[in-house]
Each structure stands twice: as C-alpha cells, then as structure tokens.
Tab-separated table of N, CA and C in Angstrom:
chain	number	residue	atom	x	y	z
A	1	UNK	N	1.066	-5.728	39.932
A	1	UNK	CA	1.991	-6.635	39.246
A	1	UNK	C	3.049	-5.784	38.529
A	2	UNK	N	4.284	-5.898	38.907
A	2	UNK	CA	5.340	-5.083	38.294
A	2	UNK	C	5.639	-5.545	36.864
A	3	UNK	N	6.066	-4.589	36.050
A	3	UNK	CA	6.424	-4.912	34.669
A	3	UNK	C	7.825	-5.510	34.627
A	4	UNK	N	7.967	-6.522	33.801
A	4	UNK	CA	9.274	-7.161	33.638
A	4	UNK	C	10.028	-6.498	32.483
A	5	UNK	N	11.283	-6.873	32.346
A	5	UNK	CA	12.072	-6.358	31.220
A	5	UNK	C	11.446	-6.757	29.886
A	6	UNK	N	10.894	-7.971	29.846
A	6	UNK	CA	10.261	-8.442	28.609
A	6	UNK	C	9.035	-7.580	28.286
A	7	UNK	N	8.253	-7.230	29.320
A	7	UNK	CA	7.091	-6.361	29.113
A	7	UNK	C	7.525	-5.015	28.543
A	8	UNK	N	8.590	-4.466	29.082
A	8	UNK	CA	9.075	-3.166	28.625
A	8	UNK	C	9.591	-3.246	27.185
A	9	UNK	N	10.229	-4.370	26.846
A	9	UNK	CA	10.716	-4.560	25.479
A	9	UNK	C	9.543	-4.620	24.506
A	10	UNK	N	8.513	-5.370	24.872
A	10	UNK	CA	7.322	-5.478	24.025
A	10	UNK	C	6.665	-4.112	23.872
A	11	UNK	N	6.575	-3.367	24.973
A	11	UNK	CA	5.973	-2.038	24.934
A	11	UNK	C	6.769	-1.117	24.000
A	12	UNK	N	8.087	-1.184	24.080
A	12	UNK	CA	8.941	-0.362	23.217
A	12	UNK	C	8.760	-0.747	21.746
A	13	UNK	N	8.618	-2.043	21.484
A	13	UNK	CA	8.407	-2.497	20.112
A	13	UNK	C	7.072	-1.988	19.573
A	14	UNK	N	6.040	-2.025	20.408
A	14	UNK	CA	4.724	-1.526	19.998
A	14	UNK	C	4.808	-0.039	19.677
A	15	UNK	N	5.471	0.720	20.538
A	15	UNK	CA	5.615	2.160	20.310
A	15	UNK	C	6.370	2.425	19.005
A	16	UNK	N	7.414	1.654	18.763
A	16	UNK	CA	8.197	1.816	17.538
A	16	UNK	C	7.335	1.520	16.308
A	17	UNK	N	6.542	0.445	16.369
A	17	UNK	CA	5.688	0.089	15.234
A	17	UNK	C	4.633	1.162	14.986
A	18	UNK	N	4.095	1.746	16.050
A	18	UNK	CA	3.115	2.829	15.886
A	18	UNK	C	3.754	4.030	15.199
A	19	UNK	N	4.984	4.337	15.584
A	19	UNK	CA	5.705	5.458	14.966
A	19	UNK	C	5.951	5.168	13.485
A	20	UNK	N	6.382	3.942	13.191
A	20	UNK	CA	6.634	3.564	11.801
A	20	UNK	C	5.345	3.631	10.980
A	21	UNK	N	4.235	3.204	11.578
A	21	UNK	CA	2.944	3.252	10.886
A	21	UNK	C	2.606	4.695	10.520
A	22	UNK	N	2.780	5.614	11.463
A	22	UNK	CA	2.500	7.034	11.185
A	22	UNK	C	3.397	7.552	10.065
A	23	UNK	N	4.671	7.194	10.102
A	23	UNK	CA	5.601	7.652	9.067
A	23	UNK	C	5.224	7.100	7.696
A	24	UNK	N	4.829	5.830	7.658
A	24	UNK	CA	4.416	5.235	6.386
A	24	UNK	C	3.144	5.883	5.862
A	25	UNK	N	2.189	6.168	6.758
A	25	UNK	CA	0.953	6.816	6.330
A	25	UNK	C	1.242	8.194	5.739
A	26	UNK	N	2.151	8.931	6.365
A	26	UNK	CA	2.515	10.248	5.835
A	26	UNK	C	3.212	10.123	4.479
A	27	UNK	N	4.069	9.123	4.343
A	27	UNK	CA	4.761	8.911	3.069
A	27	UNK	C	3.759	8.557	1.971
A	28	UNK	N	2.794	7.705	2.296
A	28	UNK	CA	1.765	7.321	1.320
A	28	UNK	C	0.951	8.541	0.914
A	29	UNK	N	0.561	9.354	1.889
A	29	UNK	CA	-0.212	10.561	1.580
A	29	UNK	C	0.571	11.493	0.665
A	30	UNK	N	1.849	11.674	0.943
A	30	UNK	CA	2.629	12.593	0.109
A	30	UNK	C	2.801	12.033	-1.301
A	31	UNK	N	2.952	10.713	-1.421
A	31	UNK	CA	3.044	10.121	-2.755
A	31	UNK	C	1.719	10.232	-3.496
A	32	UNK	N	0.603	10.012	-2.785
A	32	UNK	CA	-0.703	10.115	-3.424
A	32	UNK	C	-0.979	11.538	-3.886
A	33	UNK	N	-0.430	12.517	-3.179
A	33	UNK	CA	-0.651	13.904	-3.586
A	33	UNK	C	0.047	14.205	-4.915
A	34	UNK	N	1.022	13.396	-5.281
A	34	UNK	CA	1.714	13.586	-6.552
A	34	UNK	C	0.941	12.997	-7.730
A	35	UNK	N	-0.003	12.093	-7.433
A	35	UNK	CA	-0.774	11.466	-8.504
A	35	UNK	C	-1.778	12.456	-9.075
A	36	UNK	N	-2.045	12.388	-10.370
A	36	UNK	CA	-3.058	13.278	-10.936
A	36	UNK	C	-4.446	12.871	-10.440
A	37	UNK	N	-5.300	13.866	-10.245
A	37	UNK	CA	-6.674	13.566	-9.842
A	37	UNK	C	-7.386	12.931	-11.024
A	38	UNK	N	-8.180	11.917	-10.725
A	38	UNK	CA	-8.969	11.309	-11.795
A	38	UNK	C	-10.267	10.782	-11.208
A	39	UNK	N	-11.228	10.626	-12.066
A	39	UNK	CA	-12.538	10.138	-11.664
A	39	UNK	C	-12.422	8.649	-11.341
A	40	UNK	N	-12.779	8.227	-10.113
A	40	UNK	CA	-12.641	6.798	-9.770
A	40	UNK	C	-13.579	5.899	-10.565
A	41	UNK	N	-14.632	6.469	-11.161
A	41	UNK	CA	-15.554	5.644	-11.950
A	41	UNK	C	-15.093	5.516	-13.403
A	42	UNK	N	-14.053	6.254	-13.757
A	42	UNK	CA	-13.542	6.196	-15.128
A	42	UNK	C	-13.046	4.786	-15.430
A	43	UNK	N	-13.457	4.268	-16.580
A	43	UNK	CA	-13.008	2.933	-16.962
A	43	UNK	C	-11.636	3.045	-17.601
A	44	UNK	N	-10.696	2.348	-17.032
A	44	UNK	CA	-9.336	2.351	-17.579
A	44	UNK	C	-9.013	0.937	-18.037
A	45	UNK	N	-8.525	0.785	-19.245
A	45	UNK	CA	-8.235	-0.566	-19.730
A	45	UNK	C	-7.069	-1.205	-18.972
A	46	UNK	N	-7.175	-2.502	-18.784
A	46	UNK	CA	-6.103	-3.287	-18.164
A	46	UNK	C	-5.607	-4.275	-19.213
A	47	UNK	N	-4.313	-4.458	-19.236
A	47	UNK	CA	-3.729	-5.335	-20.241
A	47	UNK	C	-2.851	-6.398	-19.598
A	48	UNK	N	-2.778	-7.537	-20.292
A	48	UNK	CA	-1.826	-8.590	-19.924
A	48	UNK	C	-1.056	-8.964	-21.186
A	49	UNK	N	0.091	-9.539	-20.989
A	49	UNK	CA	0.875	-10.038	-22.125
A	49	UNK	C	0.567	-11.525	-22.290
A	50	UNK	N	0.101	-11.897	-23.479
A	50	UNK	CA	-0.218	-13.301	-23.744
A	50	UNK	C	1.078	-14.102	-23.709
A	51	UNK	N	1.120	-15.175	-22.889
A	51	UNK	CA	2.386	-15.902	-22.705
A	51	UNK	C	2.926	-16.560	-23.977
A	52	UNK	N	2.036	-16.975	-24.904
A	52	UNK	CA	2.513	-17.671	-26.101
A	52	UNK	C	2.856	-16.718	-27.234
A	53	UNK	N	2.022	-15.700	-27.428
A	53	UNK	CA	2.245	-14.801	-28.565
A	53	UNK	C	3.077	-13.584	-28.189
A	54	UNK	N	3.081	-13.235	-26.901
A	54	UNK	CA	3.806	-12.051	-26.466
A	54	UNK	C	3.078	-10.758	-26.775
A	55	UNK	N	1.829	-10.877	-27.253
A	55	UNK	CA	1.056	-9.683	-27.594
A	55	UNK	C	0.242	-9.210	-26.402
A	56	UNK	N	-0.052	-7.938	-26.415
A	56	UNK	CA	-0.829	-7.339	-25.330
A	56	UNK	C	-2.316	-7.575	-25.593
A	57	UNK	N	-3.030	-8.055	-24.553
A	57	UNK	CA	-4.467	-8.282	-24.667
A	57	UNK	C	-5.170	-7.540	-23.546
A	58	UNK	N	-6.308	-6.943	-23.882
A	58	UNK	CA	-7.073	-6.240	-22.856
A	58	UNK	C	-7.832	-7.254	-22.005
A	59	UNK	N	-7.831	-7.030	-20.697
A	59	UNK	CA	-8.560	-7.886	-19.770
A	59	UNK	C	-9.941	-7.278	-19.595
A	60	UNK	N	-10.981	-8.079	-19.760
A	60	UNK	CA	-12.346	-7.553	-19.742
A	60	UNK	C	-12.902	-7.350	-18.339
A	61	UNK	N	-12.341	-8.009	-17.326
A	61	UNK	CA	-12.953	-7.982	-15.998
A	61	UNK	C	-12.413	-6.882	-15.092
A	62	UNK	N	-11.587	-5.996	-15.590
A	62	UNK	CA	-11.061	-4.910	-14.756
A	62	UNK	C	-12.150	-3.897	-14.455
A	63	UNK	N	-11.994	-3.202	-13.332
A	63	UNK	CA	-12.962	-2.159	-12.977
A	63	UNK	C	-12.514	-0.842	-13.540
C-alpha cells in the first residue's frame, strides 16, 4: 500500500513533535540543574493569601 501525501505529512508532524519533545526535555534538565539540591522529604511550608483579609496563611495539607 503506497503512502499518500497525507501519510507523509502526518509522519513529518510526528517527527517534528519528537524533536520538540527532546528539545523540551533538554531545556527542562538544564533548568533543573540550576535549582539548588534539597532533600525531597524536607517539609516546606505552603501559603495562600486569605481572600477577605489579604493575610498570608499556611496551608496544612502540603507535602
């Protein structure tokens, strides 16, 4: 069964998306390398701004 122009277009799009995925993964890795190392089990406080008072409140359910 010969490939049609539409098949070739789809194939080219898939190849392009794979290339973009690799580029994004490399960009993410390089950005993550800039982050300071920290213990993943370390408890870090999470805060929200209370809509009525405008004050910062710690959220208890964060990991």
